[in-house]
């Protein structure tokens, strides 16, 4: 099943069911007006939405519309909870190697995670508005999941059962603001502007065997200004699966329905398939040449992020954004 939220001039948008080809959609106000309402009542809404999805794909509905003709919001435009992990420890190891810093052994057994701003996620085609290019504008291509209610202290195996929806995201980072923030030993804030979501979220069964043990075993493509930066497989070198990430987030408190958990930057060891962010590209250059030669993003740069299935068809739709100067 594929779901999305479209612009209806409200903060939370209008929930729609989207067909497998991402070409047609239908509103479902009789089931749920918003994505949050649907996930809040997932036990009741899932089967009803699935039924609509099946009818949509077999052309049994007359009240459909062209999905490309509407403005798509983030599938869940604002969430009660957003936590981003760093599940690809080889990525962290590479970044530390570039600055001659050792990786603590605990990083391989205890996930890194921070709580991000979830008050306003942005849509796949929305501009990335940043005030200053000197802040080091970078994309981060990731996989993310949305849960239903998760009890505190759950184990990682049972946590997998609470993952109801999956998508991809661009977790924009302002690299030149990060060092000062982390030096305060209190985490990210100014260096993490709004996060971008792909047009649709899908249920695990939609992934045709590519969702295995809490990992999505498909390449994630990142293309900057028409140049493929990387296509690492999201299921390879993922040290912590999503069950472990959800369990980590819920160790001391329950998670509310609609909680979004990110994987962190997708990376394969040694980056044989390219990178999912410019920071990693620059780290590889530093290790090889002693300095970075690739700049961070500038105004008018275009970043595209997409994941295709084994038949080459887009699963979540494409993130397609342009960096724009934010003007007050």
Short mmCIF file of C-alpha atoms in Angstrom, two decimals:
data_model
loop_
_atom_site.label_atom_id
_atom_site.label_comp_id
_atom_site.label_asym_id
_atom_site.label_seq_id
_atom_site.Cartn_x
_atom_site.Cartn_y
_atom_site.Cartn_z
CA UNK A 1 0.00 0.00 0.00
CA UNK A 2 1.17 3.53 -0.83
CA UNK A 3 0.00 6.65 0.98
CA UNK A 4 0.68 10.37 0.66
CA UNK A 5 -0.51 13.76 1.89
CA UNK A 6 -1.48 16.50 -0.54
CA UNK A 7 -1.86 20.22 -0.02
CA UNK A 8 -5.37 21.27 1.01
CA UNK A 9 -4.36 24.55 2.67
CA UNK A 10 -4.15 23.00 6.14
CA UNK A 11 -1.03 22.22 8.18
CA UNK A 12 -1.52 18.45 8.06
CA UNK A 13 -2.71 18.08 4.48
CA UNK A 14 -5.17 15.57 3.00
CA UNK A 15 -4.44 11.85 3.21
CA UNK A 16 -4.62 10.06 -0.15
CA UNK A 17 -4.06 6.51 -1.33
CA UNK A 18 -1.69 6.33 -4.32
CA UNK A 19 -1.49 3.55 -6.90
CA UNK A 20 1.56 1.37 -7.41
CA UNK A 21 2.74 3.36 -10.45
CA UNK A 22 2.45 6.69 -8.56
CA UNK A 23 0.19 8.08 -11.28
CA UNK A 24 -3.30 8.08 -9.74
CA UNK A 25 -4.60 8.80 -6.25
CA UNK A 26 -7.85 9.01 -4.32
CA UNK A 27 -8.91 10.90 -1.20
CA UNK A 28 -10.24 8.81 1.68
CA UNK A 29 -11.96 11.21 4.14
CA UNK A 30 -14.42 8.49 5.15
CA UNK A 31 -11.44 6.51 6.54
CA UNK A 32 -9.06 9.25 7.72
CA UNK A 33 -8.55 12.89 6.81
CA UNK A 34 -4.84 12.92 7.69
CA UNK A 35 -1.88 10.57 7.91
CA UNK A 36 -1.69 11.09 11.66
CA UNK A 37 -5.33 10.08 12.09
CA UNK A 38 -4.71 6.97 10.01
CA UNK A 39 -1.68 5.88 12.03
CA UNK A 40 -3.40 6.75 15.33
CA UNK A 41 -6.12 4.25 14.45
CA UNK A 42 -4.06 1.82 12.39
CA UNK A 43 -5.84 -1.29 13.65
CA UNK A 44 -9.08 0.03 12.15
CA UNK A 45 -7.77 1.98 9.16
CA UNK A 46 -5.15 -0.37 7.69
CA UNK A 47 -7.54 -2.90 6.18
CA UNK A 48 -9.86 -0.18 4.87
CA UNK A 49 -6.99 1.69 3.21
CA UNK A 50 -5.64 -1.57 1.79
CA UNK A 51 -9.03 -2.28 0.23
CA UNK A 52 -9.05 1.14 -1.43
CA UNK A 53 -5.49 0.55 -2.65
CA UNK A 54 -6.48 -2.73 -4.29
CA UNK A 55 -9.50 -1.13 -5.98
CA UNK A 56 -7.33 1.76 -7.14
CA UNK A 57 -4.81 -0.57 -8.77
CA UNK A 58 -7.54 -2.52 -10.57
CA UNK A 59 -9.25 0.63 -11.87
CA UNK A 60 -12.44 0.06 -9.91
CA UNK A 61 -12.67 3.64 -8.62
CA UNK A 62 -14.14 6.59 -10.49
CA UNK A 63 -13.15 9.41 -8.13
CA UNK A 64 -9.40 9.30 -8.75
CA UNK A 65 -7.13 12.12 -9.88
CA UNK A 66 -3.72 12.60 -11.50
CA UNK A 67 -1.20 12.34 -8.66
CA UNK A 68 1.32 14.52 -10.53
CA UNK A 69 -1.19 17.38 -10.76
CA UNK A 70 -1.24 18.20 -7.06
CA UNK A 71 1.28 19.63 -4.63
CA UNK A 72 2.59 16.83 -2.47
CA UNK A 73 3.48 17.53 1.15
CA UNK A 74 5.63 15.37 3.37
CA UNK A 75 3.52 12.21 3.93
CA UNK A 76 3.31 13.21 7.59
CA UNK A 77 3.76 17.02 7.46
CA UNK A 78 4.37 17.31 11.19
CA UNK A 79 5.01 14.54 13.66
CA UNK A 80 4.98 14.23 17.42
CA UNK A 81 8.45 12.66 17.42
CA UNK A 82 11.39 12.53 14.98
CA UNK A 83 14.64 10.78 15.90
CA UNK A 84 17.51 10.19 13.52
CA UNK A 85 20.02 7.43 14.04
CA UNK A 86 23.43 6.75 12.54
CA UNK A 87 23.02 3.11 11.64
CA UNK A 88 25.85 2.98 9.12
CA UNK A 89 28.82 3.03 11.45
CA UNK A 90 31.27 2.71 8.56
CA UNK A 91 30.17 6.23 7.56
CA UNK A 92 30.94 7.55 11.04
CA UNK A 93 34.25 5.70 10.99
CA UNK A 94 35.20 7.35 7.69
CA UNK A 95 34.33 10.84 8.90
CA UNK A 96 36.44 10.36 12.01
CA UNK A 97 39.32 8.92 10.02
CA UNK A 98 39.39 12.06 7.88
CA UNK A 99 40.07 14.15 10.97
CA UNK A 100 42.42 11.61 12.60
CA UNK A 101 39.97 10.76 15.37
CA UNK A 102 39.47 7.26 16.69
CA UNK A 103 36.05 5.63 16.68
CA UNK A 104 34.93 4.60 20.18
CA UNK A 105 34.34 0.86 20.35
CA UNK A 106 30.87 1.46 21.82
CA UNK A 107 29.69 2.94 18.51
CA UNK A 108 29.49 -0.62 17.12
CA UNK A 109 27.13 -1.79 19.87
CA UNK A 110 25.17 1.28 20.99
CA UNK A 111 23.44 3.38 18.28
CA UNK A 112 23.98 7.09 17.89
CA UNK A 113 20.70 9.00 17.81
CA UNK A 114 19.47 12.57 18.14
CA UNK A 115 16.01 14.11 18.35
CA UNK A 116 15.26 16.46 15.45
CA UNK A 117 12.68 19.12 14.65
CA UNK A 118 9.40 17.51 13.58
CA UNK A 119 7.13 20.55 13.60
CA UNK A 120 7.36 21.09 9.84
CA UNK A 121 8.67 18.41 7.50
CA UNK A 122 8.74 19.55 3.87
CA UNK A 123 7.58 17.98 0.63
CA UNK A 124 9.63 16.27 -2.04
CA UNK A 125 9.53 19.21 -4.46
CA UNK A 126 9.83 22.03 -1.94
CA UNK A 127 12.88 24.30 -2.11
CA UNK A 128 15.67 23.99 0.46
CA UNK A 129 15.70 27.54 1.78
CA UNK A 130 18.95 28.50 3.50
CA UNK A 131 20.10 31.99 4.44
CA UNK A 132 23.84 31.61 3.92
CA UNK A 133 25.92 29.39 1.58
CA UNK A 134 28.83 29.65 4.02
CA UNK A 135 26.95 27.40 6.42
CA UNK A 136 28.01 24.33 4.38
CA UNK A 137 24.77 23.08 2.81
CA UNK A 138 24.70 19.30 2.44
CA UNK A 139 22.13 16.63 1.62
CA UNK A 140 21.88 13.34 3.50
CA UNK A 141 19.99 10.53 1.79
CA UNK A 142 18.38 8.16 4.27
CA UNK A 143 15.68 5.55 4.82
CA UNK A 144 13.03 6.29 7.44
CA UNK A 145 10.18 4.43 9.11
CA UNK A 146 6.96 5.47 10.84
CA UNK A 147 5.69 3.50 13.84
CA UNK A 148 2.42 3.00 15.63
CA UNK A 149 2.39 3.18 19.46
CA UNK A 150 5.54 1.52 20.81
CA UNK A 151 5.76 0.47 24.48
CA UNK A 152 8.78 1.47 26.52
CA UNK A 153 11.51 -1.12 26.93
CA UNK A 154 10.54 -3.19 23.90
CA UNK A 155 13.14 -5.56 22.45
CA UNK A 156 14.46 -5.09 18.93
CA UNK A 157 12.68 -8.15 17.49
CA UNK A 158 9.25 -7.08 18.71
CA UNK A 159 9.97 -3.48 17.73
CA UNK A 160 9.95 -4.54 14.07
CA UNK A 161 6.23 -5.31 14.37
CA UNK A 162 5.55 -1.66 15.19
CA UNK A 163 7.03 -0.37 11.92
CA UNK A 164 4.03 0.37 9.74
CA UNK A 165 5.33 2.65 6.98
CA UNK A 166 8.66 3.14 5.18
CA UNK A 167 10.04 5.94 3.00
CA UNK A 168 13.21 7.83 2.06
CA UNK A 169 14.25 11.30 3.20
CA UNK A 170 16.79 14.08 2.67
CA UNK A 171 18.02 15.12 6.10
CA UNK A 172 19.67 18.43 5.18
CA UNK A 173 22.71 19.40 7.28
CA UNK A 174 24.59 22.67 7.62
CA UNK A 175 28.07 21.22 8.01
CA UNK A 176 29.91 24.38 8.99
CA UNK A 177 27.55 24.99 11.91
CA UNK A 178 27.88 21.47 13.30
CA UNK A 179 31.35 21.68 14.95
CA UNK A 180 30.41 24.61 17.18
CA UNK A 181 27.15 22.99 18.21
CA UNK A 182 28.71 19.62 19.02
CA UNK A 183 31.54 21.28 20.92
CA UNK A 184 28.91 22.38 23.45
CA UNK A 185 28.14 18.66 23.99
CA UNK A 186 24.42 19.27 23.69
CA UNK A 187 23.57 18.05 20.18
CA UNK A 188 22.33 19.45 16.87
CA UNK A 189 19.87 22.30 16.57
CA UNK A 190 20.72 25.19 14.23
CA UNK A 191 22.69 22.88 11.96
CA UNK A 192 19.60 20.78 11.15
CA UNK A 193 16.97 22.68 9.12
CA UNK A 194 13.73 21.08 7.93
CA UNK A 195 13.86 17.48 6.74
CA UNK A 196 12.46 16.51 3.32
CA UNK A 197 10.35 13.42 2.62
CA UNK A 198 9.73 11.45 -0.56
CA UNK A 199 6.19 11.82 -1.98
CA UNK A 200 4.85 8.55 -0.57
CA UNK A 201 5.24 6.10 2.28
CA UNK A 202 4.68 2.39 1.75
CA UNK A 203 3.80 -0.58 3.91
CA UNK A 204 6.53 -3.23 4.30
CA UNK A 205 4.64 -5.78 2.17
CA UNK A 206 4.92 -3.39 -0.80
CA UNK A 207 8.69 -3.90 -0.97
CA UNK A 208 8.50 -7.36 -2.55
CA UNK A 209 11.07 -9.12 -0.41
CA UNK A 210 13.54 -6.25 -0.27
CA UNK A 211 12.55 -5.49 3.34
CA UNK A 212 14.43 -8.15 5.29
CA UNK A 213 15.02 -8.18 9.06
CA UNK A 214 14.41 -4.46 9.40
CA UNK A 215 16.67 -3.44 6.52
CA UNK A 216 15.76 -2.21 3.03
CA UNK A 217 18.01 -4.06 0.58
CA UNK A 218 17.95 -1.69 -2.40
CA UNK A 219 20.25 1.05 -3.76
CA UNK A 220 19.51 4.65 -2.81
CA UNK A 221 20.41 7.08 -5.60
CA UNK A 222 21.60 10.64 -4.91
CA UNK A 223 22.03 12.92 -7.92
CA UNK A 224 23.41 16.45 -7.66
CA UNK A 225 22.99 18.75 -10.67
CA UNK A 226 22.54 15.75 -12.93
CA UNK A 227 25.60 13.88 -11.62
CA UNK A 228 25.13 10.66 -9.69
CA UNK A 229 26.95 11.10 -6.38
CA UNK A 230 26.21 7.64 -5.09
CA UNK A 231 23.98 4.59 -5.13
CA UNK A 232 24.86 2.58 -2.00
CA UNK A 233 22.67 -0.35 -1.05
CA UNK A 234 20.70 0.55 2.09
CA UNK A 235 20.67 -3.05 3.29
CA UNK A 236 24.46 -3.47 3.23
CA UNK A 237 26.70 -2.36 6.13
CA UNK A 238 23.72 -1.24 8.20
CA UNK A 239 25.13 -1.98 11.66
CA UNK A 240 21.80 -1.46 13.43
CA UNK A 241 18.53 -2.47 11.79
CA UNK A 242 15.34 -0.48 12.30
CA UNK A 243 14.16 -2.81 15.04
CA UNK A 244 17.27 -1.94 17.02
CA UNK A 245 16.84 1.78 16.30
CA UNK A 246 13.21 1.74 17.46
CA UNK A 247 14.15 -0.24 20.57
CA UNK A 248 16.93 2.24 21.30
CA UNK A 249 14.54 5.19 21.00
CA UNK A 250 12.00 3.53 23.29
CA UNK A 251 14.40 2.31 25.96
CA UNK A 252 13.13 4.64 28.69
CA UNK A 253 9.77 5.85 27.34
CA UNK A 254 7.03 4.81 24.96
CA UNK A 255 6.80 6.21 21.44
CA UNK A 256 3.57 7.70 20.18
CA UNK A 257 1.94 6.65 16.91
CA UNK A 258 3.43 8.64 14.06
CA UNK A 259 6.97 8.56 15.43
CA UNK A 260 9.53 8.86 12.61
CA UNK A 261 12.90 7.10 12.93
CA UNK A 262 15.70 7.75 10.41
CA UNK A 263 18.57 5.47 9.47
CA UNK A 264 21.22 8.14 9.15
CA UNK A 265 23.26 8.59 5.97
CA UNK A 266 23.22 5.40 3.90
CA UNK A 267 26.77 4.20 3.28
CA UNK A 268 28.63 1.10 2.14
CA UNK A 269 32.05 0.25 3.53
CA UNK A 270 34.79 1.99 1.59
CA UNK A 271 32.08 3.77 -0.43
CA UNK A 272 32.41 1.46 -3.46
CA UNK A 273 28.97 2.57 -4.64
CA UNK A 274 29.43 6.26 -4.04
CA UNK A 275 28.15 8.43 -1.22
CA UNK A 276 24.85 9.69 0.17
CA UNK A 277 26.21 13.07 1.28
CA UNK A 278 28.92 15.52 0.29
CA UNK A 279 30.61 15.28 3.68
CA UNK A 280 31.58 11.70 2.90
CA UNK A 281 32.82 12.67 -0.57
CA UNK A 282 34.99 15.33 1.03
CA UNK A 283 36.30 12.92 3.67
CA UNK A 284 37.43 10.50 0.97
CA UNK A 285 39.24 13.36 -0.77
CA UNK A 286 40.96 14.38 2.46
CA UNK A 287 42.13 10.82 3.08
CA UNK A 288 43.40 10.48 -0.48
CA UNK A 289 44.72 13.97 -1.29
CA UNK A 290 45.11 15.66 2.06
CA UNK A 291 42.34 18.18 1.34
CA UNK A 292 38.74 18.35 0.17
CA UNK A 293 38.07 19.59 -3.36
CA UNK A 294 34.31 19.10 -3.63
CA UNK A 295 32.34 22.12 -2.37
CA UNK A 296 29.13 21.92 -0.41
CA UNK A 297 25.91 22.90 -2.18
CA UNK A 298 25.26 26.39 -3.48
CA UNK A 299 22.10 28.32 -4.27
CA UNK A 300 20.34 26.94 -7.38
CA UNK A 301 21.90 23.48 -6.98
CA UNK A 302 19.44 20.64 -7.53
CA UNK A 303 19.45 17.46 -5.43
CA UNK A 304 17.45 14.37 -6.41
CA UNK A 305 17.03 11.30 -4.20
CA UNK A 306 15.24 8.17 -5.34
CA UNK A 307 14.99 4.43 -4.70
CA UNK A 308 13.87 2.02 -7.42
CA UNK A 309 12.71 -1.56 -7.13
CA UNK A 310 14.37 -4.51 -8.85
CA UNK A 311 12.41 -3.72 -12.02
CA UNK A 312 13.69 -0.15 -12.09
CA UNK A 313 10.42 1.45 -10.96
CA UNK A 314 10.36 4.26 -8.41
CA UNK A 315 9.02 3.04 -5.07
CA UNK A 316 8.52 6.23 -3.07
CA UNK A 317 8.66 8.81 -5.84
CA UNK A 318 11.54 11.22 -6.27
CA UNK A 319 12.82 13.91 -3.93
CA UNK A 320 13.64 16.75 -6.34
CA UNK A 321 14.74 19.99 -4.69
CA UNK A 322 16.57 23.20 -5.49
CA UNK A 323 18.62 25.12 -2.93
CA UNK A 324 17.31 28.67 -2.67
CA UNK A 325 18.46 31.70 -0.72
CA UNK A 326 16.09 32.32 2.16
CA UNK A 327 15.05 35.94 2.31
CA UNK A 328 13.29 37.38 5.33
#
